[in-house]
Amino acid sequence: MNPSADYVPFIALPVEWEWTLMKSGQVLGIMILLLVSLAFLLLFDRKVWAAVQLRKGPNVVGPFGLLQSFADFFKFVFKEIVIPAGANKTVFILAPLITFVLAFVGWAVVPWGPNVVIADLNVGILYLFAISSLGVYGIIMGGWASNSKYPFLGALRSAAQMVSYEVSIGFIIITVLLLVGSLNLTTIVDAQRDGIWMWHGFRLFNFGEFPNNILVGVVMLAMLVMFFVSALAETNRPPFDLPEAESELVAGYQVEYSSTPYLLFMIGEYLNIVLMCAMTSILFLGGWHLPWGPVDNPALGMLIFYVKIWIMFFMFAMVKAIVPRYRYDQLMRLGWKIFLPTSLAAVVAIGYYVTFLAPAATTSVAGG
Amino acid sequence: MLASIAFYVLSAIAVISAFAVIAARNPVHSVLFLILTFFTAAGLFVLLGAEFLAMLLVVVYVGAVAVLFLFVVMMLDVDFAELKQGFLSYMPIGAIVALALLGELGLVASAAMSADGAPIALAPAAPGAVTNAEQIGQVLYTDYLLVFQLAGLILFVAMIGAIVLTLRHRPGVKKQDIAAQVGRKRAEGVELKDIRPGQGIG
C-alpha cells in the first residue's frame, strides 16, 4: 500500500492518489490484455479440438475464423436475458458476476515478468489459492438460484469436486513452498532462474547434486502432473466436467442461464483455466525465465510468460479433445484416495530433503 | 487516508452483513451474508498488516467451511412458519445469552483501550524483515509445538468419533471393487459374435 520513498510525482496530485491512479491503469491494461487473449484462446481451444477430430473448426468469420469469438460475443450480448419465474432473482444475477469478478481478481498478484506485477504480495501464492477456492461460489449460487433440478445437481457435484481437489492442490503448492522458502510469487519464479534444471517440474536434470536430484526430481515431476490434473478438476474442465455433464445434466448449473449472464459464466470459467495455466508456469515451469538461462528484460519476460501460458493452454485443450469423461465416484476416489495421500507423502519427502539433504544455499528460510 | 476509507467501508459492510445474517428470512441468504462477513473481516486483517491470517481466513472459512454450510443449508427443507412459532418462548434465554456476550465484548474492549481511547493491546505490525507467515510458524511449530500437536490430536479424535457414531454397516449393500474394475480386460467385457444374415442371435 505504500508508495516508495524516492518516488517523484509528475502531476500535481497527492502521491497516494497518483499511485492509485497508476495501479488502476495497470489493472485496466491487464484486463484488456486478458480479454483480448481470451477471445483468441477460445478460438484456439475449438481449433485444437477440431483438428484432433479431423475437422476444420470455426473458419467462416474472418480469415481462418479469427473473428469467431467476437461474433459469438455480439450474439450473446444481444440476446434476451431470461430469468426463470421461480428463480431467486438477486442470487441468480449475482452468481455469474461473482464468477466473472473472481476470475479477474486472482490476476492481481501474477508476476508477468521481472518487476511487472500489479501487487507484489508477501503471501501471493496463498492469495491465488484463496481466490481459486472461492470460484465454487458462483457455481453453487447459480445452481441453487435457478430453482431447478439439473442446475442444483450440477452445483452440488461441483461443490464437492472443487473442495476435494483444493486439498491436494494445497499440498502440492506446499512442496514448492518448501523448496523455495517463500510465499512470494516473484521469489518463487526467481528461485528457478538458472535454467530448466532448476525449474521445479524438472529438478531431475539438476545433476549438480547427483543422488538427491533423483528424489526431488521424481517427486516434483509427479507433483507437476498432479497439479495439472487437479487444475483440470478444479476448473471443471474435461475429463472432469461433471458439473455440466451434458449427457446427464443437460448443462449442469448453467441450464437456466442465457445471454450475458451465461457469457459471464463462460468468460469466468475460461479465465480460471488461464489462471491455472499461469500458476503452473510460475510454480513448476520457471515463470518468465528461459530454459537455458535467466531473463531480466521486462518486455522479453512478459512475452516468454505469455507463450508459456499458451503452451499450457494447449495441454488443457488436448486433454479436452482426447480423454473421455470420468465417472463421478472415480473422480472422488482419485481426489481423496490417490492424490491426497500421494501429495502428503511428497510434502514429507521434500521436507526431509530441505532439512537434511539440500545444500545450505537453498535452505535460506525453511532451515533457519 | 485511503487506508481509513478502506477501513470504514469494510467495517460498515462487515457490521451490516453480520446483522443481515440473523435478520435474513431465507437461511441461504443468511449463509451468503455470513460469507460476506468473513470476507470483509479478511480485508480488515489485511489493513492491520496480518495478511497471512487474512488469507487463511479466506481459504479455510470462506473456501471450505462456508461451502459446506451452504451445501447443508441448501439441502434443508425447512418449514419457516413452524420455526417462527417457538420464537417467543426462546426469547428470554436468547436475551440472556446476548447480554452476556455483549458484556464480555465490553470487557475485552475496555482492556484493549487506555484511558484516552487509544488501543494498547495491539502488537505493532511485522517488525523488520520477519514476515507474518514466519512469525506464526515460529509460534506454532517451534515455541508451542507440543500444545499445537495436542490440539490437532484432539480434533482428530473428534473427527474419528463423529465418523464412528454415524457409521452403520448394513447387510446386503452392493460395494464397488475398484481393483476388479481397473483390472478388467477387453476379453472379459466384449464378445464378438458372427451373426448370419436373417437369423439373429439364437
Tab-separated table of N, CA and C in Angstrom, chain A residues 16-17 20 88 91 122-123 126-127 129-130 133-134 136-137 140-141 144 156 159 163 166 183 327 329 333, chain B residues 1-2 26 28-29 32 35 39 51-52 55 58-59 62-63 66-67 70-71 74-75 133-134 176 178 181:
chain	number	residue	atom	x	y	z
A	16	GLU	N	-0.264	9.486	-2.922
A	16	GLU	CA	-1.124	8.338	-2.674
A	16	GLU	C	-2.160	8.171	-3.789
A	17	TRP	N	-2.761	9.312	-4.186
A	17	TRP	CA	-3.804	9.249	-5.216
A	17	TRP	C	-3.202	8.920	-6.559
A	20	THR	N	-2.568	5.369	-6.790
A	20	THR	CA	-3.817	4.639	-7.014
A	20	THR	C	-4.223	4.691	-8.477
A	88	ASN	N	-34.522	-17.264	-7.680
A	88	ASN	CA	-34.212	-16.247	-6.677
A	88	ASN	C	-33.422	-15.154	-7.408
A	91	VAL	N	-29.808	-13.550	-6.309
A	91	VAL	CA	-28.707	-14.517	-6.322
A	91	VAL	C	-28.454	-14.998	-7.740
A	122	ASN	N	3.373	-10.416	-0.120
A	122	ASN	CA	4.208	-11.393	0.581
A	122	ASN	C	3.592	-12.775	0.547
A	123	VAL	N	2.254	-12.802	0.520
A	123	VAL	CA	1.558	-14.083	0.597
A	123	VAL	C	0.876	-14.369	-0.738
A	126	LEU	N	-0.671	-17.788	-1.536
A	126	LEU	CA	-1.855	-18.060	-0.705
A	126	LEU	C	-3.051	-17.289	-1.223
A	127	TYR	N	-2.800	-16.049	-1.669
A	127	TYR	CA	-3.868	-15.226	-2.228
A	127	TYR	C	-4.481	-15.916	-3.446
A	129	PHE	N	-4.398	-19.067	-4.149
A	129	PHE	CA	-5.086	-20.275	-3.684
A	129	PHE	C	-6.451	-19.904	-3.103
A	130	ALA	N	-6.485	-18.815	-2.310
A	130	ALA	CA	-7.736	-18.385	-1.694
A	130	ALA	C	-8.758	-17.995	-2.759
A	133	SER	N	-10.138	-20.860	-4.580
A	133	SER	CA	-11.062	-21.675	-3.793
A	133	SER	C	-12.415	-20.985	-3.658
A	134	LEU	N	-12.485	-19.694	-3.995
A	134	LEU	CA	-13.773	-19.006	-3.932
A	134	LEU	C	-14.611	-19.247	-5.181
A	136	VAL	N	-15.934	-21.612	-6.431
A	136	VAL	CA	-17.064	-22.529	-6.287
A	136	VAL	C	-18.368	-21.777	-5.987
A	137	TYR	N	-18.259	-20.562	-5.407
A	137	TYR	CA	-19.485	-19.864	-5.002
A	137	TYR	C	-20.362	-19.477	-6.180
A	140	ILE	N	-22.214	-22.675	-7.215
A	140	ILE	CA	-23.197	-23.216	-6.274
A	140	ILE	C	-24.372	-22.244	-6.131
A	141	MET	N	-24.085	-20.928	-6.177
A	141	MET	CA	-25.172	-19.948	-6.096
A	141	MET	C	-26.028	-19.994	-7.354
A	144	TRP	N	-28.244	-23.088	-7.261
A	144	TRP	CA	-29.326	-23.021	-6.282
A	144	TRP	C	-30.392	-22.015	-6.710
A	156	LEU	N	-24.201	-29.078	-6.766
A	156	LEU	CA	-23.745	-29.921	-5.652
A	156	LEU	C	-22.513	-30.721	-6.052
A	159	ALA	N	-19.543	-28.405	-6.107
A	159	ALA	CA	-19.049	-28.018	-4.791
A	159	ALA	C	-18.183	-29.133	-4.224
A	163	VAL	N	-14.017	-28.661	-3.769
A	163	VAL	CA	-13.477	-28.711	-2.407
A	163	VAL	C	-12.485	-29.865	-2.289
A	166	GLU	N	-9.127	-28.988	-4.137
A	166	GLU	CA	-8.384	-27.918	-3.495
A	166	GLU	C	-7.386	-28.470	-2.486
A	183	LEU	N	6.552	-17.321	0.239
A	183	LEU	CA	5.206	-17.351	-0.322
A	183	LEU	C	5.044	-16.336	-1.443
A	327	ARG	N	-16.171	-41.060	-14.411
A	327	ARG	CA	-17.396	-41.297	-13.666
A	327	ARG	C	-17.243	-40.585	-12.327
A	329	ASP	N	-17.808	-41.301	-9.121
A	329	ASP	CA	-17.148	-41.964	-7.987
A	329	ASP	C	-15.658	-42.144	-8.256
A	333	ARG	N	-12.680	-40.783	-5.900
A	333	ARG	CA	-11.661	-41.722	-5.442
A	333	ARG	C	-10.276	-41.191	-5.793
B	1	MET	N	-4.858	8.106	4.194
B	1	MET	CA	-6.276	8.400	4.085
B	1	MET	C	-7.021	7.276	3.371
B	2	LEU	N	-6.379	6.741	2.313
B	2	LEU	CA	-7.014	5.624	1.603
B	2	LEU	C	-7.255	4.462	2.553
B	26	ASN	N	-34.474	-15.964	4.583
B	26	ASN	CA	-34.075	-17.175	3.878
B	26	ASN	C	-32.719	-17.646	4.422
B	28	VAL	N	-30.468	-19.540	3.241
B	28	VAL	CA	-29.371	-19.487	2.270
B	28	VAL	C	-28.804	-18.074	2.195
B	29	HIS	N	-29.717	-17.079	2.241
B	29	HIS	CA	-29.236	-15.694	2.248
B	29	HIS	C	-28.395	-15.432	3.490
B	32	LEU	N	-24.998	-16.678	2.898
B	32	LEU	CA	-24.280	-15.812	1.959
B	32	LEU	C	-23.792	-14.545	2.657
B	35	ILE	N	-20.784	-15.337	4.697
B	35	ILE	CA	-19.583	-15.395	3.865
B	35	ILE	C	-19.055	-13.985	3.614
B	39	PHE	N	-15.431	-12.405	4.629
B	39	PHE	CA	-14.596	-11.807	3.591
B	39	PHE	C	-14.143	-10.416	3.995
B	51	GLU	N	-1.536	-10.167	6.839
B	51	GLU	CA	-2.031	-10.701	5.574
B	51	GLU	C	-2.097	-12.229	5.564
B	52	PHE	N	-1.218	-12.867	6.330
B	52	PHE	CA	-1.245	-14.333	6.345
B	52	PHE	C	-2.539	-14.845	6.974
B	55	MET	N	-5.460	-14.395	4.571
B	55	MET	CA	-5.556	-15.414	3.526
B	55	MET	C	-6.055	-16.741	4.104
B	58	VAL	N	-9.747	-16.638	4.502
B	58	VAL	CA	-10.462	-16.844	3.241
B	58	VAL	C	-10.372	-18.308	2.811
B	59	VAL	N	-9.161	-18.896	2.882
B	59	VAL	CA	-9.002	-20.274	2.407
B	59	VAL	C	-9.831	-21.230	3.256
B	62	VAL	N	-13.982	-19.207	4.283
B	62	VAL	CA	-14.800	-18.911	3.116
B	62	VAL	C	-14.712	-20.038	2.094
B	63	GLY	N	-13.494	-20.539	1.866
B	63	GLY	CA	-13.306	-21.503	0.793
B	63	GLY	C	-13.747	-22.911	1.134
B	66	ALA	N	-17.528	-22.555	4.890
B	66	ALA	CA	-18.789	-21.940	4.486
B	66	ALA	C	-19.413	-22.649	3.293
B	67	VAL	N	-18.571	-23.244	2.434
B	67	VAL	CA	-19.120	-24.004	1.305
B	67	VAL	C	-19.940	-25.169	1.831
B	70	LEU	N	-23.194	-23.919	3.253
B	70	LEU	CA	-24.112	-23.602	2.162
B	70	LEU	C	-24.702	-24.881	1.597
B	71	PHE	N	-23.823	-25.858	1.429
B	71	PHE	CA	-24.184	-27.179	0.950
B	71	PHE	C	-25.331	-27.757	1.784
B	74	MET	N	-28.680	-25.507	1.816
B	74	MET	CA	-29.445	-25.620	0.576
B	74	MET	C	-30.242	-26.908	0.515
B	75	MET	N	-29.717	-27.954	1.163
B	75	MET	CA	-30.404	-29.247	1.115
B	75	MET	C	-31.548	-29.311	2.122
B	133	ALA	N	3.966	-14.973	8.063
B	133	ALA	CA	3.954	-16.426	7.982
B	133	ALA	C	5.057	-16.994	8.861
B	134	GLU	N	6.245	-16.344	8.831
B	134	GLU	CA	7.364	-16.850	9.630
B	134	GLU	C	7.082	-16.704	11.113
B	176	GLN	N	-18.450	-51.389	-4.527
B	176	GLN	CA	-17.614	-51.459	-5.712
B	176	GLN	C	-16.275	-52.062	-5.370
B	178	ILE	N	-12.876	-51.678	-6.706
B	178	ILE	CA	-12.154	-50.822	-7.658
B	178	ILE	C	-11.087	-51.624	-8.399
B	181	GLN	N	-12.566	-53.404	-11.153
B	181	GLN	CA	-12.945	-52.507	-12.248
B	181	GLN	C	-11.740	-52.113	-13.081
